[in-house]
XYZ file of C-alpha atoms in Angstrom:
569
model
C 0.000 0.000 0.000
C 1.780 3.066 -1.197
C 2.019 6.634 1.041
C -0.137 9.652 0.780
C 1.570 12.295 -0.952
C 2.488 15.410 1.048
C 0.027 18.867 0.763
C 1.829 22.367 0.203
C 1.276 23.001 3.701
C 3.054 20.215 4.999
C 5.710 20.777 2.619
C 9.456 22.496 3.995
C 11.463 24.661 1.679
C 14.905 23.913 2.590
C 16.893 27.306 3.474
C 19.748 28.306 1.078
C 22.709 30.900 1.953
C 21.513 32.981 -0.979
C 17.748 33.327 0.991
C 19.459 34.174 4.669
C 21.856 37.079 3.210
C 19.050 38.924 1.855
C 17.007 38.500 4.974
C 20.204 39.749 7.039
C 20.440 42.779 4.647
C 16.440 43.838 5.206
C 16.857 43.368 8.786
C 20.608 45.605 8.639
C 18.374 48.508 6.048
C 15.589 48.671 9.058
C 18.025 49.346 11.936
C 19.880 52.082 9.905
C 16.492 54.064 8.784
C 15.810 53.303 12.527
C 19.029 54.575 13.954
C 18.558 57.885 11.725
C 15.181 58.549 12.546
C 15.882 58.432 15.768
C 18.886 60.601 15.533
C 16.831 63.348 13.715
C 14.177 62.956 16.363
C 16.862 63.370 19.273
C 18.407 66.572 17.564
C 14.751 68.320 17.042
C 13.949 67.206 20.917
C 16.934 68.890 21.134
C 16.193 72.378 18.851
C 12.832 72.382 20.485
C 13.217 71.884 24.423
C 17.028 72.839 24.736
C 18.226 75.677 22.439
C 17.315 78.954 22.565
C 14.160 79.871 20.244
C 13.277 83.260 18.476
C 9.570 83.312 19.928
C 10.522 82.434 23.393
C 12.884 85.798 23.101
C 15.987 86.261 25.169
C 18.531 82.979 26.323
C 21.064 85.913 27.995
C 18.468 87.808 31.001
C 20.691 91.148 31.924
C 20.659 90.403 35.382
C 23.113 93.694 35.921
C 21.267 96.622 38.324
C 19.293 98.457 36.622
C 20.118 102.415 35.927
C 18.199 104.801 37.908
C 16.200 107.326 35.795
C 17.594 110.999 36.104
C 15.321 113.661 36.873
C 15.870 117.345 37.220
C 15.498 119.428 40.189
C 11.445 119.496 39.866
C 11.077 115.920 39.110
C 11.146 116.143 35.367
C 12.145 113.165 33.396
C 15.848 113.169 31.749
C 17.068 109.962 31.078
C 15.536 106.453 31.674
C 15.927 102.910 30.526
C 13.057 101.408 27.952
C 13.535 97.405 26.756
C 14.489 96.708 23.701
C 15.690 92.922 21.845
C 19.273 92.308 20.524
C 19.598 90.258 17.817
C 22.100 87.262 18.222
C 22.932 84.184 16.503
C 24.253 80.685 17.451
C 26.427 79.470 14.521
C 26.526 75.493 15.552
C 22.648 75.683 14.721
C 22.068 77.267 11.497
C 21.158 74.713 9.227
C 21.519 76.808 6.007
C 23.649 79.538 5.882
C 22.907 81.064 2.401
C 19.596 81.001 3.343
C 19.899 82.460 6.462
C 22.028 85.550 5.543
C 19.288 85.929 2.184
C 16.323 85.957 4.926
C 18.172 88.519 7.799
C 19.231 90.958 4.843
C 15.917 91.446 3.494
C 14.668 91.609 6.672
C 16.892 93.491 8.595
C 18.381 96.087 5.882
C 21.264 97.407 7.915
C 22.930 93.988 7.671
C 25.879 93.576 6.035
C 25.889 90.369 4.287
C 29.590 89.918 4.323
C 29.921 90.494 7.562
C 27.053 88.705 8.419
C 28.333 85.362 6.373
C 31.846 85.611 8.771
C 29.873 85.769 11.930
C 27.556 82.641 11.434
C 30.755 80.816 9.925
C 32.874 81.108 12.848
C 34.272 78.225 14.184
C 33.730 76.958 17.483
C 31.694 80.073 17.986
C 28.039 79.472 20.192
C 27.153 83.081 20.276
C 27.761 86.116 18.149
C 26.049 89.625 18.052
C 24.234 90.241 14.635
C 22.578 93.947 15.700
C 22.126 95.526 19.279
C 18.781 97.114 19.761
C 16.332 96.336 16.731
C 13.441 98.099 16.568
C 9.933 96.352 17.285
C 9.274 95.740 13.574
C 12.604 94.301 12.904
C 12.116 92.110 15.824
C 8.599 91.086 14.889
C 9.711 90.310 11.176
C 13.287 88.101 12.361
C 10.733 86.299 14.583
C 8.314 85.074 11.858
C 10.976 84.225 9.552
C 11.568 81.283 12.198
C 15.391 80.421 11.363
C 16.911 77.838 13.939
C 19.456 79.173 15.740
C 18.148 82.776 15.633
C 17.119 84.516 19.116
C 16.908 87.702 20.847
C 18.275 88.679 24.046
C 16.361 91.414 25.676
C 17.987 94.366 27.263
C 17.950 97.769 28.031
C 18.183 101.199 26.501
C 18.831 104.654 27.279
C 16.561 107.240 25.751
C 17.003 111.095 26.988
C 13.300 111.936 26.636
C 14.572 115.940 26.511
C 17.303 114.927 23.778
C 19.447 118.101 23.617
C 18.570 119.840 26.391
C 21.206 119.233 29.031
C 22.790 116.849 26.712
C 26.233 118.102 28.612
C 25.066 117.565 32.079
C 23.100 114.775 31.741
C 26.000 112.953 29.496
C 24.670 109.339 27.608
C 25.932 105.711 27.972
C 27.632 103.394 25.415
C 25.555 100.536 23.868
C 26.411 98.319 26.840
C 24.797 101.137 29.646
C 27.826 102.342 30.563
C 28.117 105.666 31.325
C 30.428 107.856 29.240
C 30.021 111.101 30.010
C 28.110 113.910 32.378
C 26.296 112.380 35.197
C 25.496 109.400 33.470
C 29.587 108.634 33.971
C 29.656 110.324 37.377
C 27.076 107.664 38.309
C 29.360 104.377 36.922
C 32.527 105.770 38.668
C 30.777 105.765 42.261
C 30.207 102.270 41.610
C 27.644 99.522 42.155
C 27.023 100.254 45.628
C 26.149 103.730 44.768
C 24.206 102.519 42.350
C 22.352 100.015 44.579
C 21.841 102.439 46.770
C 19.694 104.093 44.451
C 18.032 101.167 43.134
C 17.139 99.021 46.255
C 17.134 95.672 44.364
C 17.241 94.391 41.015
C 13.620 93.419 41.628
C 12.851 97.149 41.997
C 12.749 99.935 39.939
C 15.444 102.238 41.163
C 14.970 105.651 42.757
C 16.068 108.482 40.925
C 18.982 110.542 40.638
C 17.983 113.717 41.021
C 19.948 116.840 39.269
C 20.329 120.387 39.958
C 19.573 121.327 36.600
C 15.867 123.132 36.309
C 14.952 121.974 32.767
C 12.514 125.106 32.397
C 15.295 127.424 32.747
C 17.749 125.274 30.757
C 15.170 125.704 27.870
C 15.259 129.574 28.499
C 18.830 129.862 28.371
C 19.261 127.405 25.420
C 16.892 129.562 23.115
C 18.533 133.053 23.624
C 21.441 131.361 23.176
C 20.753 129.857 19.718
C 19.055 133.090 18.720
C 22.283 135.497 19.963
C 24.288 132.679 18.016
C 22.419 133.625 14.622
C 22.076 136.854 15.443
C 25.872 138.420 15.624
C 27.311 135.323 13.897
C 29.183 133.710 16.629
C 31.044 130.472 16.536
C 29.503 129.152 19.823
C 28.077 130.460 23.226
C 27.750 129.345 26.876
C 26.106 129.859 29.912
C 25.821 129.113 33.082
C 23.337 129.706 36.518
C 24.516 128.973 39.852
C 22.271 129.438 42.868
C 24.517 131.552 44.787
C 23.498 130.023 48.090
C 24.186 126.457 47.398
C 26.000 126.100 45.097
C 23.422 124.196 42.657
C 23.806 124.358 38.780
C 20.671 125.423 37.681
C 21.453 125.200 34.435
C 24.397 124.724 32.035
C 24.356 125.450 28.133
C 26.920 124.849 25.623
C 26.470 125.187 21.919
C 27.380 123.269 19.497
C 25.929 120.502 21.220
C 24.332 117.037 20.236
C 21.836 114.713 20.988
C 22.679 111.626 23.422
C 19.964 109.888 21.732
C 21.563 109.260 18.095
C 23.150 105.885 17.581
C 26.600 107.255 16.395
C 28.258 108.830 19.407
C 31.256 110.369 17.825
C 30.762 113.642 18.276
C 32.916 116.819 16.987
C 35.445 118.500 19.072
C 33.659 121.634 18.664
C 30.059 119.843 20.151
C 32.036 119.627 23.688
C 31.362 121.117 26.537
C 33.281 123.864 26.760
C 31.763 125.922 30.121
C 34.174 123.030 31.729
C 36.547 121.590 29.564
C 37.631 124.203 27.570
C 39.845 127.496 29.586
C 39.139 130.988 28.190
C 40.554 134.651 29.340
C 37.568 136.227 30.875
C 37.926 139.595 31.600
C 34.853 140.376 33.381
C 35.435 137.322 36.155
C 38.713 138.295 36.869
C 38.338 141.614 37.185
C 35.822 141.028 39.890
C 38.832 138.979 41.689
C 40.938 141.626 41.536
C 38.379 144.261 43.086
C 37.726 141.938 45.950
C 41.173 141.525 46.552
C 41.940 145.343 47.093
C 38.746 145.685 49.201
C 40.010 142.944 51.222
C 43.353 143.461 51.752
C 42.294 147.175 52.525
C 44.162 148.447 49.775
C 41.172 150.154 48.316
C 37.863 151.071 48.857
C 34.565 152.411 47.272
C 36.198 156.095 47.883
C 39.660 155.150 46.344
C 40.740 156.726 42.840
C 43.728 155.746 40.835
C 45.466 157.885 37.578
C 44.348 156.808 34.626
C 45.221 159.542 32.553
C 48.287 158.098 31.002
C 49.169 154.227 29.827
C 50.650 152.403 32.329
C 54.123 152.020 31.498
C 56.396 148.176 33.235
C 59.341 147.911 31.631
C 58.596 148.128 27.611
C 55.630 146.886 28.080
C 52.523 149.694 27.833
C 48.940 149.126 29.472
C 46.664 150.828 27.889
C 42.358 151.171 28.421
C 39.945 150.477 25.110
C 37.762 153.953 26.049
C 40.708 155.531 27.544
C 38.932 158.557 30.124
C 42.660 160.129 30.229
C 41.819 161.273 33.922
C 41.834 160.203 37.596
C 39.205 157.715 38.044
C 37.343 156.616 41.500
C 37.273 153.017 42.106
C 33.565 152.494 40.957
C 34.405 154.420 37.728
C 37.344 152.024 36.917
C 34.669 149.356 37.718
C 32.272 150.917 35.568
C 34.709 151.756 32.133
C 35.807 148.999 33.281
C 40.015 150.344 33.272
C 42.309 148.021 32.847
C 44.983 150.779 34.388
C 43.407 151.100 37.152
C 42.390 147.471 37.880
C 46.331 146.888 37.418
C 47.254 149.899 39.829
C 45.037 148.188 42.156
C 46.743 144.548 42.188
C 50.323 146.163 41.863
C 49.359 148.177 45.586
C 48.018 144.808 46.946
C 52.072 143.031 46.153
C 52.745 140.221 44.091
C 52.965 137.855 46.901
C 49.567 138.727 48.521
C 48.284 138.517 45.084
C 49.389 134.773 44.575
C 48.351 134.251 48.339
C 44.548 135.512 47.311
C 44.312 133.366 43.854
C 44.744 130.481 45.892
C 43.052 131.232 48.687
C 39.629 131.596 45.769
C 40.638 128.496 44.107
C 42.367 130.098 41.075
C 45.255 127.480 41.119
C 43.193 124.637 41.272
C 41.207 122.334 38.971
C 37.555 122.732 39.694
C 36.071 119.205 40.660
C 32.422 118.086 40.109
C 30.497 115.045 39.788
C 31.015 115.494 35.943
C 34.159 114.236 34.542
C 34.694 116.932 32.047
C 37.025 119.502 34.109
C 40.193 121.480 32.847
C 42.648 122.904 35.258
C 43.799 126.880 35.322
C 46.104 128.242 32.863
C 48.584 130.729 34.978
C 51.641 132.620 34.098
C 54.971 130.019 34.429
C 56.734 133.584 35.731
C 55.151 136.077 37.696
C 56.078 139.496 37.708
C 55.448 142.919 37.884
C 54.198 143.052 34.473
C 52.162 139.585 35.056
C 50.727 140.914 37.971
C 49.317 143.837 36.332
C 48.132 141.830 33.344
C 46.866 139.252 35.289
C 44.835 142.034 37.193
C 42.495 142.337 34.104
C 42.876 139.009 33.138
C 45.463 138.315 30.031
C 47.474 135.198 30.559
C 45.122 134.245 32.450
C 42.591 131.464 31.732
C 40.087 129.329 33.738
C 37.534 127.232 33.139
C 34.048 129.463 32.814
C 32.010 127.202 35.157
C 35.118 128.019 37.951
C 35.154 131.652 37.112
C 31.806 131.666 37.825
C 31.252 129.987 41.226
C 34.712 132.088 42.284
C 32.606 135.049 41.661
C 29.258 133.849 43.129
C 31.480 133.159 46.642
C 32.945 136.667 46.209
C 29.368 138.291 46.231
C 27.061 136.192 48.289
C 28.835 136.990 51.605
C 32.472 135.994 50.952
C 32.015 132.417 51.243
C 33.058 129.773 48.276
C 30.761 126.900 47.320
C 32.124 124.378 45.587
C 29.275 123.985 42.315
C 27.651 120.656 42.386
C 25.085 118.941 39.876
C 23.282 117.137 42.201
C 20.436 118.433 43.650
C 21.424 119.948 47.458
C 19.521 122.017 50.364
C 21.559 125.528 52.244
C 22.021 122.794 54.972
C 24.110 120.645 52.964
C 25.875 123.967 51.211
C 26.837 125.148 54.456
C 29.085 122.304 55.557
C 31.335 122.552 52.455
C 31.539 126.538 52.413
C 34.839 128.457 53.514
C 35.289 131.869 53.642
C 37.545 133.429 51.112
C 36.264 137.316 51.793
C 34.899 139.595 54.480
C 31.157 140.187 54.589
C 32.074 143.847 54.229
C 34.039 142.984 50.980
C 31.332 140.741 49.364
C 28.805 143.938 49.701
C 30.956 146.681 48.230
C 31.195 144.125 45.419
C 27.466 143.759 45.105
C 27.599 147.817 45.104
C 30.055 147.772 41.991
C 27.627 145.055 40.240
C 24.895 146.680 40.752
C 26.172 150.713 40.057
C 27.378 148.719 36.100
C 24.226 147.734 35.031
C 22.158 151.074 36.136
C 24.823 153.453 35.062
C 28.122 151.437 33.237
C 28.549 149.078 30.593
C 26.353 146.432 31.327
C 22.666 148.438 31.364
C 21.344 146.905 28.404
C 20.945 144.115 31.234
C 18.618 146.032 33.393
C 15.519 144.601 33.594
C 12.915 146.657 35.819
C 12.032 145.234 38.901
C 14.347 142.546 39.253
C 17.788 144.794 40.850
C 19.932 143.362 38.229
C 24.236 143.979 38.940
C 26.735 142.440 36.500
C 30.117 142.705 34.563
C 30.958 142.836 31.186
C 34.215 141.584 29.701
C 35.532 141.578 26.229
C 38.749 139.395 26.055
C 40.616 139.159 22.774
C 41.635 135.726 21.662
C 44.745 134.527 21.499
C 45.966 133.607 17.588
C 49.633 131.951 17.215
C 50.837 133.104 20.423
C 49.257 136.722 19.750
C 46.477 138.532 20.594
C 43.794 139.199 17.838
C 42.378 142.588 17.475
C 39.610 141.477 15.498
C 38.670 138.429 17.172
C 36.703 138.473 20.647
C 35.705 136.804 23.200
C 32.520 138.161 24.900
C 30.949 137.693 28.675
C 28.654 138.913 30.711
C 28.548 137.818 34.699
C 25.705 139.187 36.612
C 23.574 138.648 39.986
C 20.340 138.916 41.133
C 18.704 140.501 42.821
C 21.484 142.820 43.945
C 19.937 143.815 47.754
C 20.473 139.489 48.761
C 21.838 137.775 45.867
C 20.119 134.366 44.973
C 21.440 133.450 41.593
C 24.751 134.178 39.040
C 24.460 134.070 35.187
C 27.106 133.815 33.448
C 26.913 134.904 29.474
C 29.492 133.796 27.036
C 29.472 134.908 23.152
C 32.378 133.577 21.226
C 33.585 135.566 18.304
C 30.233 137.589 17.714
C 30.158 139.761 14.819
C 29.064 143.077 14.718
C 25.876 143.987 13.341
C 24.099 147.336 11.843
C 21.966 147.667 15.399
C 25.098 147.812 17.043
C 26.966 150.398 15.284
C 29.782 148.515 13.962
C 30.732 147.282 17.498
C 31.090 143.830 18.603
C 32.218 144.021 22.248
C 30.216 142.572 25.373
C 28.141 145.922 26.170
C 26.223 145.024 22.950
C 26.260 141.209 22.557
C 26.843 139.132 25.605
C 25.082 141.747 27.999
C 21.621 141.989 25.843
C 21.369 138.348 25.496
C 22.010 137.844 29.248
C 19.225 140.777 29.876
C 16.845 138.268 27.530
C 17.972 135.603 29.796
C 17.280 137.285 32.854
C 14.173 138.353 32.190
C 12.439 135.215 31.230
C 13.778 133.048 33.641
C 13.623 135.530 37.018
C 9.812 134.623 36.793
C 10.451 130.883 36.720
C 12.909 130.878 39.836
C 9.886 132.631 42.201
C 11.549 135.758 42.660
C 9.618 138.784 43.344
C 9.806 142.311 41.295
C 9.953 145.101 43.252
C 9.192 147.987 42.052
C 10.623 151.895 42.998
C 8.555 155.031 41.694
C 11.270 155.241 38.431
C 10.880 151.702 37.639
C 7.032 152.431 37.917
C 7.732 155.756 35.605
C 9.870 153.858 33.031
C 7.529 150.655 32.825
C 4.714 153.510 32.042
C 6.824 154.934 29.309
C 7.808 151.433 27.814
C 3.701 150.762 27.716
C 3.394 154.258 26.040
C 6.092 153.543 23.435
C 4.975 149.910 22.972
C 0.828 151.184 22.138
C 2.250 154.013 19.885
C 4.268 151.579 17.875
């Protein structure tokens, strides 16, 4: 009986090598698409929960302390921080270079793409800068584009809400918030404990710094500057007022200037500020030292006269006066023509060496220091002299700073006592324990006297302003051109107090190389520049500082004839 035959089923297919290698090879194909899939899986786990991503914004948090805002004397914003994004890049991420620099170029014009192709090639690099402080658009557009390894790193930025306007005092910062200049320096250079001080915590917004500077009166004095600039011509003006009582910059202007706010901060030599760091001859301010110095010393007094009627001859040297009077004049008339012969006569009867003893004693030899870095020291004679000291007396070959001359002149009439100037804003308490006395009381008032007989009756009237008991000193100082003096090129000031009977506050008026113009006659000294424009000053800002007009039966008389003039015109 013969077997069944086997089904298909039942059947076995015997294995050959042939069958097994191409089994082994489907098997080795599976784990390698396996192995890469999960390797692209592990890098975007890694893109996605690890690296830094454009919409989630910064990976770097500036954890530094915070700047305090500024804010003038009356609470008035200055400077303050606002947040801004940085644009970065991590080169180890970009996937596609070409496109990358294509998409950030037409997004972000400003973007070199050469420079641009060097920073996300670097080797080895994991972070590189591709533009600080994008605007909100730019921001919004790099973020849409979605390009891995693109981010943002939020930060801060300092914006001077007033841009111009105190540009000098107020200084700006760098692109890292460091402070470069003005208070914004003086701030960095007391360091982070100062600045902690201020701020509390980094959790809290920081108090303010608070200036001296009134921004109201800042504004005043900037615009008759600008206009007296335009008006007679002049390469640049200054000025300066001090509150006489504390010391307190109320306000500091120096044009050119700039504005903190623009993103290239390499500003011209002539945009400095030159009320500090430049030195001038000033006339006016030294004269004033001189004056004090006689009355002091008790060389002289408001009853004194000295010959003026011929040039004052030291050795082959001859001192002459610009409106020579050829006569004897009294001590306020020397004040008032403002004599150069006599002012020298003066200083040559007080001695050389009491002379040098008095300079110092105001200052004179020394640099000024404030919180603001800008500060140049006192140019003196290297030999003094009879003929030095008598020059020096009116002020040739010698040069300060005008922000020195000025608080040396507010300590000579405010009671005799010297207050070093400060930018920071300070009560008479505080004053009082830094103030030494350089002159008598009796001294500092027949100075006020002098100031005050100039502008009613001398070369500084076109100052007057009715009510207000205006006093003040002119100077006209010629400049100094390859180691001569020009006789066509001026420098102009004006220094004057107010109000005369208790002095609160100094101005200080500075024109430089003013031209002369048809309204004044062909002349171009300070009686009809620097002295009108401080008058404008005076009497737009005298309402603004709260002090009171007072008012005598002439000033009532002439205010009645201006109103008379002013309706018939």
């Amino acid at each position: 009986m013969s077997e069944p035959a086997p089904s298909e089923t039942d059947s076995a297919v015997p294995a050959t090598p042939r069958r097994l290698a191409g089994q082994n090879r489907i098997r080795l194909i599976s784990l390698c698409f396996g192995a890469a899939f999960l390797a692209i899986a592990g890098q975007l786990a890694h893109l996605t929960m690890l690296s830094p991503k454009a919409d989630t914004g910064p990976v770097v948090q500036d954890d530094s302390i915070p700047r305090p805002d500024i804010v003038d004397r009356n609470g008035v914003l200055l400077a303050t921080d606002v947040a801004v994004a940085s644009l970065y890049a991590d080169p180890r991420k970009i996937i596609d270079v070409d496109e990358a620099i294509e998409s950030l170029t037409a997004t972000v014009p400003d973007l070199d793409a050469k420079s641009l192709r060097q920073k996300l090639t670097a080797p080895g690099r994991a972070f590189v800068w591709l533009k600080r402080q994008v605007t909100p658009q730019e921001r919004d557009a790099v973020y849409n584009l979605g390009l891995p390894g693109i981010g943002f790193v939020n930060e801060r930025r300092r914006v001077y809400p007033m841009g111009r306007l105190a540009a000098h005092t107020v200084g700006y910062v760098d692109l890292d918030t460091k402070g470069i200049a003005g208070i914004e320096k003086y701030l960095d250079d007391q360091g982070a404990l100062y600045t902690a001080s201020l701020a509390g915590s980094k959790d809290e917004n920081p108090a303010p710094a608070q200036m001296s500077i009134d921004i109201r009166v800042q504004a005043a004095i900037y615009d008759e500057l600008s206009k007296a600039m335009d008006k007679f011509k002049a390469l640049a003006a200054g000025g300066i007022l001090l509150d006489i009582n504390t010391g307190e910059v109320i306000s500091l202007v120096s044009l050119p200037d700039f504005n903190p706010n623009q993103e290239d901060k390499r500003f011209r030599s002539d945009q400095q500020n030159r009320m500090m760091s430049g030195v001038y001859e000033l006339g006016s301010v030294i004269k004033a030292v001189t004056f004090a110095m006689a009355f002091d010393y008790g060389v002289a007094n408001l009853s004194s006269s000295y010959d003026a009627r011929f040039p004052l001859i030291i050795g082959n040297a001859r001192i002459t006066d610009f409106h020579a009077e050829r006569r004897v004049l009294t001590v306020p008339e020397i004040f008032k023509v403002s004599s150069n012969i006599g002012t020298a006569r003066m200083a040559l009867d007080v001695g050389l060496e009491r002379h040098l003893e008095f300079l110092r004693r105001v200052g004179l030899f020394d640099r000024l220091v404030t919180e603001l870095p800008e500060s140049a020291k006192p140019i003196l004679p290297k030999r003094w002299s009879k003929l030095t000291e008598a020059t020096a007396a009116f002020g040739h070959g010698f040069a300060v700073q005008p922000l020195q001359g000025a608080a040396v002149v507010a300590g000579l009439i405010n009671g005799g006592r010297l207050i070093e100037p400060t930018f920071i804003k300070r009560d008479r308490a505080e004053a009082d324990v830094v103030a030494r006395r350089i002159v008598k009381p009796e001294t500092s008032q027949m100075l006020r006297t002098l100031f005050r007989l100039n502008v009613v009756d001398g070369t500084a009237s076109k100052a007057d302003v009715i009510g207000y008991r205006i006093g003040g000193k002119t100077g006209t100082a010629e400049k100094v051109e390859n180691g001569r003096y020009s006789k066509t090129k001026n420098l102009t000031s004006f220094i004057g107090a107010f109000p005369m009977e208790n002095p609160q506050y100094l101005l200080l008026i500075m024109l430089d190389e003013p031209k002369a113009t048809p309204e004044t006659y062909g002349f171009a000294t300070s009686g009809w520049n620097a002295v009108p424009t401080g008058g404008k000053v005076l009497e737009r800002i005298a309402p603004m500082l709260g002090v009171e007009p007072k008012f005598t039966a002439d000033d009532l008389d002439k205010l009645a004839k201006q109103a008379k003039k002013n309706k018939a015109g």
